[in-house]
JSON list of C-alpha atoms in Angstrom, two decimals:
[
{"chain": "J", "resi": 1, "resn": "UNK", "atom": "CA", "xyz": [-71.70, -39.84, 69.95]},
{"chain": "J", "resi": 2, "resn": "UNK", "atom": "CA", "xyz": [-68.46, -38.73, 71.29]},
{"chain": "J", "resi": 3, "resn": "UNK", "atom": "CA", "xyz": [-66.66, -40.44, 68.55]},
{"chain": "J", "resi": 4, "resn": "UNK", "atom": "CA", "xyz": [-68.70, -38.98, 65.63]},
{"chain": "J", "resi": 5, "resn": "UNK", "atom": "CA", "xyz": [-67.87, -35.57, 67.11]},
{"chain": "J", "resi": 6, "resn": "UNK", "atom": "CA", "xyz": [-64.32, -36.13, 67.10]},
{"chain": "J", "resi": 7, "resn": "UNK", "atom": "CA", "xyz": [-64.86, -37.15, 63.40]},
{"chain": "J", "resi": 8, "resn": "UNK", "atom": "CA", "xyz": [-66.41, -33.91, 62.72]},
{"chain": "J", "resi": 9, "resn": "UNK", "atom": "CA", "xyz": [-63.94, -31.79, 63.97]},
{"chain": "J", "resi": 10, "resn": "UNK", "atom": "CA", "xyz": [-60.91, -33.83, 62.50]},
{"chain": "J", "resi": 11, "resn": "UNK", "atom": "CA", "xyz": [-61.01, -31.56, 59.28]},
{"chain": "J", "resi": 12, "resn": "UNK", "atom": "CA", "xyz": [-61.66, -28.38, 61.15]},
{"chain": "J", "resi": 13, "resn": "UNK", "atom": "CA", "xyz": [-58.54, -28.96, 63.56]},
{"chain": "J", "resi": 14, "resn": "UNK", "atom": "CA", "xyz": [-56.31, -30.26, 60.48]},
{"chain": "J", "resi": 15, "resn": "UNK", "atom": "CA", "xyz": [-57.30, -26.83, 59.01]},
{"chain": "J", "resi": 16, "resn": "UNK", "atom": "CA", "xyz": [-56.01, -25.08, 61.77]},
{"chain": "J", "resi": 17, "resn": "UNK", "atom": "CA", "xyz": [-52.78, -26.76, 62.37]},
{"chain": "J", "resi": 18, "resn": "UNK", "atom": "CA", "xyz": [-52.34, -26.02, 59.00]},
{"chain": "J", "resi": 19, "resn": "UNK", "atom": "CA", "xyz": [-53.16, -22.42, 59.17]},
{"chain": "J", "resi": 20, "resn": "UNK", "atom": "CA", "xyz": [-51.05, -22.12, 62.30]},
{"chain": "J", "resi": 21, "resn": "UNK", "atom": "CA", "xyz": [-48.14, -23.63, 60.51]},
{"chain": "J", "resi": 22, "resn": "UNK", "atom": "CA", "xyz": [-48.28, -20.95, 57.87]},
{"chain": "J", "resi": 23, "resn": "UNK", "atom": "CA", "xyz": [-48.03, -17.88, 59.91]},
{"chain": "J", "resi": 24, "resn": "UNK", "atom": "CA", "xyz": [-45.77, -19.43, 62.22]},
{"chain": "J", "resi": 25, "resn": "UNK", "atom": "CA", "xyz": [-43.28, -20.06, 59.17]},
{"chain": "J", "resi": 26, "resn": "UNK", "atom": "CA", "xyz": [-43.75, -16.84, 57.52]},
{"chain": "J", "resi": 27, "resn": "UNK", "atom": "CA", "xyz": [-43.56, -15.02, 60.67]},
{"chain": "J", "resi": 28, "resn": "UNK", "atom": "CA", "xyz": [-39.96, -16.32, 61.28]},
{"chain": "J", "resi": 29, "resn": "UNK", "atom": "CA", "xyz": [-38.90, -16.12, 58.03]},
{"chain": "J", "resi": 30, "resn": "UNK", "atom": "CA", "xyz": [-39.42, -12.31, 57.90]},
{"chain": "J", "resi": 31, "resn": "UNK", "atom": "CA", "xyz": [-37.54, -12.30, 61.13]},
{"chain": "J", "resi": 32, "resn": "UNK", "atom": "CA", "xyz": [-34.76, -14.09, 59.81]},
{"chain": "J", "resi": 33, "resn": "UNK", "atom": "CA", "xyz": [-34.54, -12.32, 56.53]},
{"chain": "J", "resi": 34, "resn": "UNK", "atom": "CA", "xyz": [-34.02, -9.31, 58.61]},
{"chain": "J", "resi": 35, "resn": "UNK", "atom": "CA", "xyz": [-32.21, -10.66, 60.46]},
{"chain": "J", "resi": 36, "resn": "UNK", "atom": "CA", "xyz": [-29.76, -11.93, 57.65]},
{"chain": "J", "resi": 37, "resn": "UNK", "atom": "CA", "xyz": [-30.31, -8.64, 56.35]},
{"chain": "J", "resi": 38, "resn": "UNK", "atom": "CA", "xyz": [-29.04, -6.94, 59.23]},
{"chain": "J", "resi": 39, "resn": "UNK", "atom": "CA", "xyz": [-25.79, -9.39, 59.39]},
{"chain": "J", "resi": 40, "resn": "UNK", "atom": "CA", "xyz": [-24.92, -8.91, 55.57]},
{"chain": "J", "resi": 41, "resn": "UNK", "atom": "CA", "xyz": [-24.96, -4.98, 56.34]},
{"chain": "J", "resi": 42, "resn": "UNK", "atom": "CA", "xyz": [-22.93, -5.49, 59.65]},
{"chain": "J", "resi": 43, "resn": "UNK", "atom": "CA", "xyz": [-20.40, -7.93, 57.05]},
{"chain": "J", "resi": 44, "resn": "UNK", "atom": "CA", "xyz": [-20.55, -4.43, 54.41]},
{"chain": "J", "resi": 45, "resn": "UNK", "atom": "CA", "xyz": [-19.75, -1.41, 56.81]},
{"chain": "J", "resi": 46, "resn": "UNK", "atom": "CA", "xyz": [-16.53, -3.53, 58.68]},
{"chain": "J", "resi": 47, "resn": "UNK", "atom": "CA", "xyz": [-15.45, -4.45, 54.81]},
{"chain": "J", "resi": 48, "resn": "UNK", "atom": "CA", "xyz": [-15.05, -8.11, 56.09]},
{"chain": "J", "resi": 49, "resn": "UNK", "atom": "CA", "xyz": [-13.32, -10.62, 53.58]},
{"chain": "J", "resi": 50, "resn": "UNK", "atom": "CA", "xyz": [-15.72, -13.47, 52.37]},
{"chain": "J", "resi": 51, "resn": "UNK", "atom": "CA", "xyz": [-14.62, -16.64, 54.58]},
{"chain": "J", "resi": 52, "resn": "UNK", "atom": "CA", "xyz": [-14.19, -19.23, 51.85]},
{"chain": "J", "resi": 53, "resn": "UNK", "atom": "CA", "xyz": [-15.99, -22.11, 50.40]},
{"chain": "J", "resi": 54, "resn": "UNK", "atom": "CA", "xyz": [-14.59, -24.81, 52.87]},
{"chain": "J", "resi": 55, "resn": "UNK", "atom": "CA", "xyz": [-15.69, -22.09, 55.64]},
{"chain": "J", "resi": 56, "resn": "UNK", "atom": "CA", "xyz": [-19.18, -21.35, 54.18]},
{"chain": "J", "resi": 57, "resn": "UNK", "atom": "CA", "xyz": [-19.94, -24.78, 53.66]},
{"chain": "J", "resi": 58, "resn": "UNK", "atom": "CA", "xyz": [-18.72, -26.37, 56.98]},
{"chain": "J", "resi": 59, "resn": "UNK", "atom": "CA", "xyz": [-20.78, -23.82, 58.54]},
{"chain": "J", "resi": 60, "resn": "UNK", "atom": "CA", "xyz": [-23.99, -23.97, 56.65]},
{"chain": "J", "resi": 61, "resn": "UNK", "atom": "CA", "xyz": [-24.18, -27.57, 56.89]},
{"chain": "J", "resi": 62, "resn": "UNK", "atom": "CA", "xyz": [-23.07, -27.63, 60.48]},
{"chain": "J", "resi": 63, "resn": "UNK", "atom": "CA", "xyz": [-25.54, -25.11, 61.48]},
{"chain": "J", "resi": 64, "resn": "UNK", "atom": "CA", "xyz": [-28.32, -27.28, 59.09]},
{"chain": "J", "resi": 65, "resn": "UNK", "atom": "CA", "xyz": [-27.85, -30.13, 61.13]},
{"chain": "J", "resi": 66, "resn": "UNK", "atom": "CA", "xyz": [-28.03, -28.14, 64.56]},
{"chain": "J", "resi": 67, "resn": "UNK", "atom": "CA", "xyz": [-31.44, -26.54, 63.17]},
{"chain": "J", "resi": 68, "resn": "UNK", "atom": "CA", "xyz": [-32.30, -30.29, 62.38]},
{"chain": "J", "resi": 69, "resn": "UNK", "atom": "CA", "xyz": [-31.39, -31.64, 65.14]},
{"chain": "J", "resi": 70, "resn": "UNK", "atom": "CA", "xyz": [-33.42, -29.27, 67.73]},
{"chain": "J", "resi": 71, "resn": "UNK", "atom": "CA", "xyz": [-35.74, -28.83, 65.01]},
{"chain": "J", "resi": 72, "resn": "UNK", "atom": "CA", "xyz": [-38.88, -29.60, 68.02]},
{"chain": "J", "resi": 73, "resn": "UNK", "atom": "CA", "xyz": [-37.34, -27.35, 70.86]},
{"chain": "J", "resi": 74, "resn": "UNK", "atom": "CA", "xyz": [-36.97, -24.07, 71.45]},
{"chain": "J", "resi": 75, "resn": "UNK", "atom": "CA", "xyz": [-33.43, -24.07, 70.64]},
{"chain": "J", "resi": 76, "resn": "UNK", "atom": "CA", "xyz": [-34.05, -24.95, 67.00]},
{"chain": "J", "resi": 77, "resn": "UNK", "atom": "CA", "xyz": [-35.23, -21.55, 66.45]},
{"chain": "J", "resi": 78, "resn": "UNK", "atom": "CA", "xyz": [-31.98, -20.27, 68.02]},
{"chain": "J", "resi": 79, "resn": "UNK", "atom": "CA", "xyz": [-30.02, -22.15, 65.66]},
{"chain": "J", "resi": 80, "resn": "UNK", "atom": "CA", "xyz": [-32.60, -21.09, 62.52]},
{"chain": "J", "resi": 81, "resn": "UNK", "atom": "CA", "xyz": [-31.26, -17.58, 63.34]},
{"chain": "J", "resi": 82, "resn": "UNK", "atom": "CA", "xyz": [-27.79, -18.79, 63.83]},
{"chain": "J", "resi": 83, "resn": "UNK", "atom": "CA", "xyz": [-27.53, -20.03, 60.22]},
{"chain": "J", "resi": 84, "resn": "UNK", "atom": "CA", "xyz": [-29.54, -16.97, 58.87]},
{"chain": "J", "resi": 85, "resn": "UNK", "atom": "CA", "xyz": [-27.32, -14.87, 60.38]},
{"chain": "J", "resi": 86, "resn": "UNK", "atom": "CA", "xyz": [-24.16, -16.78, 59.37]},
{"chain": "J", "resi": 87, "resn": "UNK", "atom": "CA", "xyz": [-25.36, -16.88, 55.74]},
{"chain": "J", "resi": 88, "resn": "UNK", "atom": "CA", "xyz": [-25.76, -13.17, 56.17]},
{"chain": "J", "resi": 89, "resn": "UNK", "atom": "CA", "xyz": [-22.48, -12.72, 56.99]},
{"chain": "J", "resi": 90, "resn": "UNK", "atom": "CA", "xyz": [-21.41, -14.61, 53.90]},
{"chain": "J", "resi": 91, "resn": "UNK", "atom": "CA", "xyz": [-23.71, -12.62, 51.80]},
{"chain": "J", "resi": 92, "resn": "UNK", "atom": "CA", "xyz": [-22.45, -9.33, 52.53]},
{"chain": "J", "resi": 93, "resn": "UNK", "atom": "CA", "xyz": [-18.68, -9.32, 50.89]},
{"chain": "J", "resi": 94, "resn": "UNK", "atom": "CA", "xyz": [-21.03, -11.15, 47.68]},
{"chain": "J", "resi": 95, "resn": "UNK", "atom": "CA", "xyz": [-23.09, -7.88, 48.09]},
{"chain": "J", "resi": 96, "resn": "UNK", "atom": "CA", "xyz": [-19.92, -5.15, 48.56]},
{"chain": "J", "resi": 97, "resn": "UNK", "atom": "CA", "xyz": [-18.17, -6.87, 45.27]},
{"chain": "J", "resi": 98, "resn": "UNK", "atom": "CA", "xyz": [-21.38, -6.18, 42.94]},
{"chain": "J", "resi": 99, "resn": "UNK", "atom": "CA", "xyz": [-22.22, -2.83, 44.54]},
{"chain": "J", "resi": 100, "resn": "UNK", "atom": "CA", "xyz": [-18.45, -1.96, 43.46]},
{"chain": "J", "resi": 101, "resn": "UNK", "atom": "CA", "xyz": [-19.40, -1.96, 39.82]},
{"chain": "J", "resi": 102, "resn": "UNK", "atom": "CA", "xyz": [-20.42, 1.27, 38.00]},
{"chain": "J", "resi": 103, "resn": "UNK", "atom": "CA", "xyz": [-24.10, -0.18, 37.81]},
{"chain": "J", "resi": 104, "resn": "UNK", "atom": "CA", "xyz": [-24.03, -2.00, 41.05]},
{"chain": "J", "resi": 105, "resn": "UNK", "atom": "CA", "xyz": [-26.24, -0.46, 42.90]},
{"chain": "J", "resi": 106, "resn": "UNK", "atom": "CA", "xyz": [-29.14, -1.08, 39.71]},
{"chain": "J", "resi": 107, "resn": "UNK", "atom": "CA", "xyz": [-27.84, -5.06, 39.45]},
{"chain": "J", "resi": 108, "resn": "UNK", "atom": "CA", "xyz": [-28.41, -5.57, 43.14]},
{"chain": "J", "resi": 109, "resn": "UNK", "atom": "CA", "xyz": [-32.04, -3.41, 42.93]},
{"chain": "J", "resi": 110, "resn": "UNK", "atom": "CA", "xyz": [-32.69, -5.66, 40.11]},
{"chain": "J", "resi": 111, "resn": "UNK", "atom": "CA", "xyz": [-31.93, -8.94, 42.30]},
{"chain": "J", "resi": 112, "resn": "UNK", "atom": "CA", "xyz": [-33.80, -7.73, 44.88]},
{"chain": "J", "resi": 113, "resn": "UNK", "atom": "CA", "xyz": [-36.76, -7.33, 43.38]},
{"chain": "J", "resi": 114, "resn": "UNK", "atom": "CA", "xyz": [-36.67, -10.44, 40.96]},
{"chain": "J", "resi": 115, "resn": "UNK", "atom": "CA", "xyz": [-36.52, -12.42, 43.97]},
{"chain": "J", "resi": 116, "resn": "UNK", "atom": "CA", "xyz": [-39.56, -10.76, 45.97]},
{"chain": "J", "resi": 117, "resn": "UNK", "atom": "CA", "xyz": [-41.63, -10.92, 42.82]},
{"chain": "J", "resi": 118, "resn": "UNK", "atom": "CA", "xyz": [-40.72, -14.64, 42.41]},
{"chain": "J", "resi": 119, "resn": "UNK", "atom": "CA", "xyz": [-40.71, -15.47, 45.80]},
{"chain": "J", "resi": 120, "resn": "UNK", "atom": "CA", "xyz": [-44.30, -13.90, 46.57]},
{"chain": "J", "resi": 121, "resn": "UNK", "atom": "CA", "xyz": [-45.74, -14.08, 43.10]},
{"chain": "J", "resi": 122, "resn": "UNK", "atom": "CA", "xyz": [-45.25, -18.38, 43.35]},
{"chain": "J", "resi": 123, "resn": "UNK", "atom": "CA", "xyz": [-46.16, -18.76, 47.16]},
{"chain": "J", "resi": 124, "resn": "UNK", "atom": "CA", "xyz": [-49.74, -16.93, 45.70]},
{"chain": "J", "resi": 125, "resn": "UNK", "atom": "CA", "xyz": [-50.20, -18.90, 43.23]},
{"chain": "J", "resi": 126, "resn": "UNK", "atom": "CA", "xyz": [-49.79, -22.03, 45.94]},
{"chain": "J", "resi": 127, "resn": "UNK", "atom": "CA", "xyz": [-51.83, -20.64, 48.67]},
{"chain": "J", "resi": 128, "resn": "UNK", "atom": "CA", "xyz": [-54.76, -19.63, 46.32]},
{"chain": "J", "resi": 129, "resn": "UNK", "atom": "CA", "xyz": [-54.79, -22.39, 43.87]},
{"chain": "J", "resi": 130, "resn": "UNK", "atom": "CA", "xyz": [-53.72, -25.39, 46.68]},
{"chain": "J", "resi": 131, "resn": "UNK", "atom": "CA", "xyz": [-52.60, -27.48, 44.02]},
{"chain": "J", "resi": 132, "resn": "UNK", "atom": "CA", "xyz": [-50.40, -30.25, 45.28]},
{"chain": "J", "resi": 133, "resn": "UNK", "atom": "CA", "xyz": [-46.89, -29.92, 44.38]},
{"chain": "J", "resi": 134, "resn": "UNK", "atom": "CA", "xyz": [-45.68, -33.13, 45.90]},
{"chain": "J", "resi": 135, "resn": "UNK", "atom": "CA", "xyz": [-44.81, -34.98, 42.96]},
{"chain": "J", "resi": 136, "resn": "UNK", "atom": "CA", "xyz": [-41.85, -32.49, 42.36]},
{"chain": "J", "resi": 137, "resn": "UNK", "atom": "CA", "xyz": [-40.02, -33.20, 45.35]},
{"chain": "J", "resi": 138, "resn": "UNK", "atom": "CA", "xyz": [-37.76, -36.12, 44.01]},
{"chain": "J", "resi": 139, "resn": "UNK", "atom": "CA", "xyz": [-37.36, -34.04, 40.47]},
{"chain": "J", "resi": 140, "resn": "UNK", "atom": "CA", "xyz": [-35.76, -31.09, 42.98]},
{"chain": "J", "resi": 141, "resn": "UNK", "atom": "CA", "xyz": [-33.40, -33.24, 45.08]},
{"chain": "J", "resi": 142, "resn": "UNK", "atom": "CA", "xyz": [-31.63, -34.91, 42.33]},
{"chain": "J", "resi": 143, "resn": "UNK", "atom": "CA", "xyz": [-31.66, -31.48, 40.27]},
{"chain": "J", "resi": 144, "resn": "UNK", "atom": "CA", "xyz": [-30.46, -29.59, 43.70]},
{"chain": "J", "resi": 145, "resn": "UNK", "atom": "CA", "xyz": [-27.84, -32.45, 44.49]},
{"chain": "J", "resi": 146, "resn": "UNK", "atom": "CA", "xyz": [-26.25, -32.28, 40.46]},
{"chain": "J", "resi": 147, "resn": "UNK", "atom": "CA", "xyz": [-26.93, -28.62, 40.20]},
{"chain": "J", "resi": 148, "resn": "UNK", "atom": "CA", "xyz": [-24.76, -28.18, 44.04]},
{"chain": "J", "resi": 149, "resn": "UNK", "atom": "CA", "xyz": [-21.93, -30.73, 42.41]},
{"chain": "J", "resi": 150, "resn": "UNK", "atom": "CA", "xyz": [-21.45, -28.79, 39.33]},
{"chain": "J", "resi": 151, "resn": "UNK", "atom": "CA", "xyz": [-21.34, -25.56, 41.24]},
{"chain": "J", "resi": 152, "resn": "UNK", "atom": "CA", "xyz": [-18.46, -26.96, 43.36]},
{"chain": "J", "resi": 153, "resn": "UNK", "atom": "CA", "xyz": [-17.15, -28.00, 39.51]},
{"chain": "J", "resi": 154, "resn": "UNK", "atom": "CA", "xyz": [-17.08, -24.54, 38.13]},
{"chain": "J", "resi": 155, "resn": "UNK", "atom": "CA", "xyz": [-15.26, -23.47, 41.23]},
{"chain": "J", "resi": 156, "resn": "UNK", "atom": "CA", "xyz": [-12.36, -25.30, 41.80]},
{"chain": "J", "resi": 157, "resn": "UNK", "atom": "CA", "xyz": [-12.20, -25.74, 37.24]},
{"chain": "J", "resi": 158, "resn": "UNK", "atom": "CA", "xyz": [-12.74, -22.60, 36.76]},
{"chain": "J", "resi": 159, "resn": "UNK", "atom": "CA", "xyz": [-15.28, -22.51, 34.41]},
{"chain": "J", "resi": 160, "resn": "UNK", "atom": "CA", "xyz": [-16.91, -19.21, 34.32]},
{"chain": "J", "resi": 161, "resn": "UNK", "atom": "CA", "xyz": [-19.34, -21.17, 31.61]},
{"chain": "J", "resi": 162, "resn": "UNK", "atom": "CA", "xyz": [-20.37, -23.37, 33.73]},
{"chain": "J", "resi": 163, "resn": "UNK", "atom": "CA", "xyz": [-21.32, -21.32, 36.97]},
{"chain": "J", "resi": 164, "resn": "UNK", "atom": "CA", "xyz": [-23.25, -19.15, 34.70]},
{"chain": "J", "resi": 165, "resn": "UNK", "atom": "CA", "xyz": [-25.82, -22.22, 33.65]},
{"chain": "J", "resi": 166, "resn": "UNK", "atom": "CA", "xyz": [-25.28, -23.54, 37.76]},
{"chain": "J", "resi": 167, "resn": "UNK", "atom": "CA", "xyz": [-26.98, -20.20, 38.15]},
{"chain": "J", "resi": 168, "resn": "UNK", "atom": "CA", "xyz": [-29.75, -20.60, 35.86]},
{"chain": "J", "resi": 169, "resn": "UNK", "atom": "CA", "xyz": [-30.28, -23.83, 36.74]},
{"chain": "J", "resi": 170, "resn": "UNK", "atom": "CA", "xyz": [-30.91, -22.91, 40.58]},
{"chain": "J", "resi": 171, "resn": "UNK", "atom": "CA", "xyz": [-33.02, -19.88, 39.82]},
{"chain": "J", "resi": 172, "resn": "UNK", "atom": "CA", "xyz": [-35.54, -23.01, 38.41]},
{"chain": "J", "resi": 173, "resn": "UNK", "atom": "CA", "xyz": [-34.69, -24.95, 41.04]},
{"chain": "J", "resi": 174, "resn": "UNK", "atom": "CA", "xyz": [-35.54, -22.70, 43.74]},
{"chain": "J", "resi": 175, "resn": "UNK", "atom": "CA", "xyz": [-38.65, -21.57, 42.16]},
{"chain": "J", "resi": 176, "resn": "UNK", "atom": "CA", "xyz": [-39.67, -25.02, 42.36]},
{"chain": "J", "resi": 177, "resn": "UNK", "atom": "CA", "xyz": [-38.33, -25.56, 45.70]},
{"chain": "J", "resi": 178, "resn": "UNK", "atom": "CA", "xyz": [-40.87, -22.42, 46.63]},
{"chain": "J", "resi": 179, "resn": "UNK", "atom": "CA", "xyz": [-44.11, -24.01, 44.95]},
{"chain": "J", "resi": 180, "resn": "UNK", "atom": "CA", "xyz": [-43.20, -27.21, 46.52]},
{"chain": "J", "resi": 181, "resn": "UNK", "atom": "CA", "xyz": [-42.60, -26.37, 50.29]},
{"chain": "J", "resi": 182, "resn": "UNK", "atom": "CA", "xyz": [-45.34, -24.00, 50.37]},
{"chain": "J", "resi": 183, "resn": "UNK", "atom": "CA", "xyz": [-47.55, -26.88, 48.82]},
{"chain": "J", "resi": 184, "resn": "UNK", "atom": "CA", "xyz": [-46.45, -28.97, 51.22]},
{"chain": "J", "resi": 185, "resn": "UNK", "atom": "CA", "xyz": [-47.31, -26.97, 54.50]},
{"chain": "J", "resi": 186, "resn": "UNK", "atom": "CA", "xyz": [-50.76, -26.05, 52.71]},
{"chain": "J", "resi": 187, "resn": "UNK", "atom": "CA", "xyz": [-51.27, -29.93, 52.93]},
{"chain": "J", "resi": 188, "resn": "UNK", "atom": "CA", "xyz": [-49.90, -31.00, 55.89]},
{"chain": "J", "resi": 189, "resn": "UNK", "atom": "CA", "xyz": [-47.13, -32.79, 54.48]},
{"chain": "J", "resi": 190, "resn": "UNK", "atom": "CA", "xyz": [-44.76, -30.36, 56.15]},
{"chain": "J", "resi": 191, "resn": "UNK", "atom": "CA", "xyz": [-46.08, -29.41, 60.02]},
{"chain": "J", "resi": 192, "resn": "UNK", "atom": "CA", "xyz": [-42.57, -28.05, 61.63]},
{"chain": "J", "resi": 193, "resn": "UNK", "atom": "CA", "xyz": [-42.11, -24.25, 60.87]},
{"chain": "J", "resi": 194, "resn": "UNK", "atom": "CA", "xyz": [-39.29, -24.21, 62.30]},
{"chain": "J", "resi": 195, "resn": "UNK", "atom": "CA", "xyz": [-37.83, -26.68, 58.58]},
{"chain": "J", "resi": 196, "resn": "UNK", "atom": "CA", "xyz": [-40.53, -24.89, 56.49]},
{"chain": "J", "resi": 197, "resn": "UNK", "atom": "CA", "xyz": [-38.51, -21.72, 57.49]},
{"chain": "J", "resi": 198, "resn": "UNK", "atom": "CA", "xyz": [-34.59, -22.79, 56.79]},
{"chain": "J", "resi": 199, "resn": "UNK", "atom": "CA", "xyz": [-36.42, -24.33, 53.36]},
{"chain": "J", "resi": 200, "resn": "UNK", "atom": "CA", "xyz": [-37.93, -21.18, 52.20]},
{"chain": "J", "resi": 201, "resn": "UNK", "atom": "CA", "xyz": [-35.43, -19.13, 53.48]},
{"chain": "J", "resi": 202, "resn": "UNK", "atom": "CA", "xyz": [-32.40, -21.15, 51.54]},
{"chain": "J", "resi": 203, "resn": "UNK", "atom": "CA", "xyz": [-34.65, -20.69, 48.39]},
{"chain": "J", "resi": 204, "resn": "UNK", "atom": "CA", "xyz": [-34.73, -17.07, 48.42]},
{"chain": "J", "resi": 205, "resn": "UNK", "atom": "CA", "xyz": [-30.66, -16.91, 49.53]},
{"chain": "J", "resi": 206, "resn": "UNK", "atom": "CA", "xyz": [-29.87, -19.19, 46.40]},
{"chain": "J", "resi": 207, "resn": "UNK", "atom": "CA", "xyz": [-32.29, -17.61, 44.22]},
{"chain": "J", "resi": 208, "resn": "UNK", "atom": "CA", "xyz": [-31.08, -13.93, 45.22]},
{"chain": "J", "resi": 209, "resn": "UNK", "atom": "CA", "xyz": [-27.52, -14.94, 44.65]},
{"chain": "J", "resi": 210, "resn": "UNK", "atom": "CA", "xyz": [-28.25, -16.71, 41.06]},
{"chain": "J", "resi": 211, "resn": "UNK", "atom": "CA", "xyz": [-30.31, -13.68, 40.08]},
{"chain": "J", "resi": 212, "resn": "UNK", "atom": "CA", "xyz": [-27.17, -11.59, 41.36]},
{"chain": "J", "resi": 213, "resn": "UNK", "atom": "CA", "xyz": [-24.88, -13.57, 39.39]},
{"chain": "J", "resi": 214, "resn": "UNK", "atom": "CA", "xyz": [-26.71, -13.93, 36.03]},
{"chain": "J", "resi": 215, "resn": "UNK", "atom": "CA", "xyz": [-27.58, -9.92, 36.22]},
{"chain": "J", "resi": 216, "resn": "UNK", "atom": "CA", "xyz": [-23.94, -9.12, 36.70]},
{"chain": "J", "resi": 217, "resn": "UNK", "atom": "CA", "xyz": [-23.02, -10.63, 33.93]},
{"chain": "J", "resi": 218, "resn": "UNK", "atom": "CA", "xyz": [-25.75, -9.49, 31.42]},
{"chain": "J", "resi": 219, "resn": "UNK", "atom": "CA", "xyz": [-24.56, -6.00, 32.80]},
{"chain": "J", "resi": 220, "resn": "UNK", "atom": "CA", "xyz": [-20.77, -6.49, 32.31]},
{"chain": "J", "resi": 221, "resn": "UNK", "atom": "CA", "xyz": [-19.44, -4.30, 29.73]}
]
């Protein structure tokens, strides 16, 4: 008898893991996108240079694997604000060098609200719909891993042609990355929210950035 109550109640308690998961991730990724918010500004009003590729990247990916590490304790969370905050910082001098355009301010707007609309309008469509996204998940690491290498390409070459499609191609990627991380807490394929969070919250910080970039230069006179 005992047993075949425990059955019952399997689905119910999977349901509210679930459910827990969700606001658990989306509550700390508001905190962290104001927090990251509240860095990039901080970054803007002291006019602080942008550190540098080898910086940004030894730091993300240092702070990544900190966030991984301690992803089960308390002190992940410290280290998911940490790297927020750190790729806030990083943000800002992006920000300060678009806003110094004679349109700035309307390319940045623009941004802005290209990625909320994406960004909520896709996670909606997940939540409502629960269709299972899993099957794009090794489509998005290879197209993530070429996309990052060809980004690193147009840097150092200097191929303004080239970071303008890297762009494209993460504003697709990231879309993608939303449906499919969203999907996969909605099924319980993803139960930390502590790696739901850094996952979303690199999504919208890449897809900001791209939308950023390709704006600025369909606004360049």
């Amino acid at each position: 008898m005992e047993n075949r109550i425990a059955t019952m109640t399997r689905p119910e308690a999977s349901v509210l893991s679930t459910n827990r998961v969700i606001r658990n991730t989306y509550m700390l990724l508001s905190m962290t996108l104001a927090f990251s918010a509240a860095t990039a500004g901080l970054s803007m009003a002291l006019g602080l240079p942008h550190p540098g590729l080898i910086i940004t990247l030894v730091g993300y990916f240092g702070l990544l694997f900190l966030t991984t590490k301690f992803r089960d304790s308390g002190l992940g969370v410290l280290f998911v604000f940490a790297l927020t905050g750190f790729m806030g910082f990083t943000l800002g001098p992006i920000v300060s060098k678009y806003l110094a355009l004679p349109n700035g301010h309307q390319i940045v707007m623009q941004a802005m609200g290209g990625t909320a609309a994406i960004f909520l309008g896709l996670s909606a469509y997940a939540v409502t719909t629960r269709k299972d996204f899993s099957f794009m998940g090794g489509f998005l690491t290879v197209g993530i891993l070429v996309a990052f290498l060809a980004g690193l390409g147009a840097v150092f070459f200097e191929m303004p042609g080239l970071s303008l499609a890297v762009s494209a191609m993460f504003v697709l990627l990231m879309s993608g990355l939303i449906l499919f991380e969203t999907s996969n807490i909605i099924h319980g394929g993803e139960t930390n929210y502590v790696m739901a969070t850094v996952t979303l919250y690199v999504s919208i910080y890449n897809l900001f950035t791209s939308l950023l970039h390709l704006l600025g230069v369909m606004n360049d006179d």
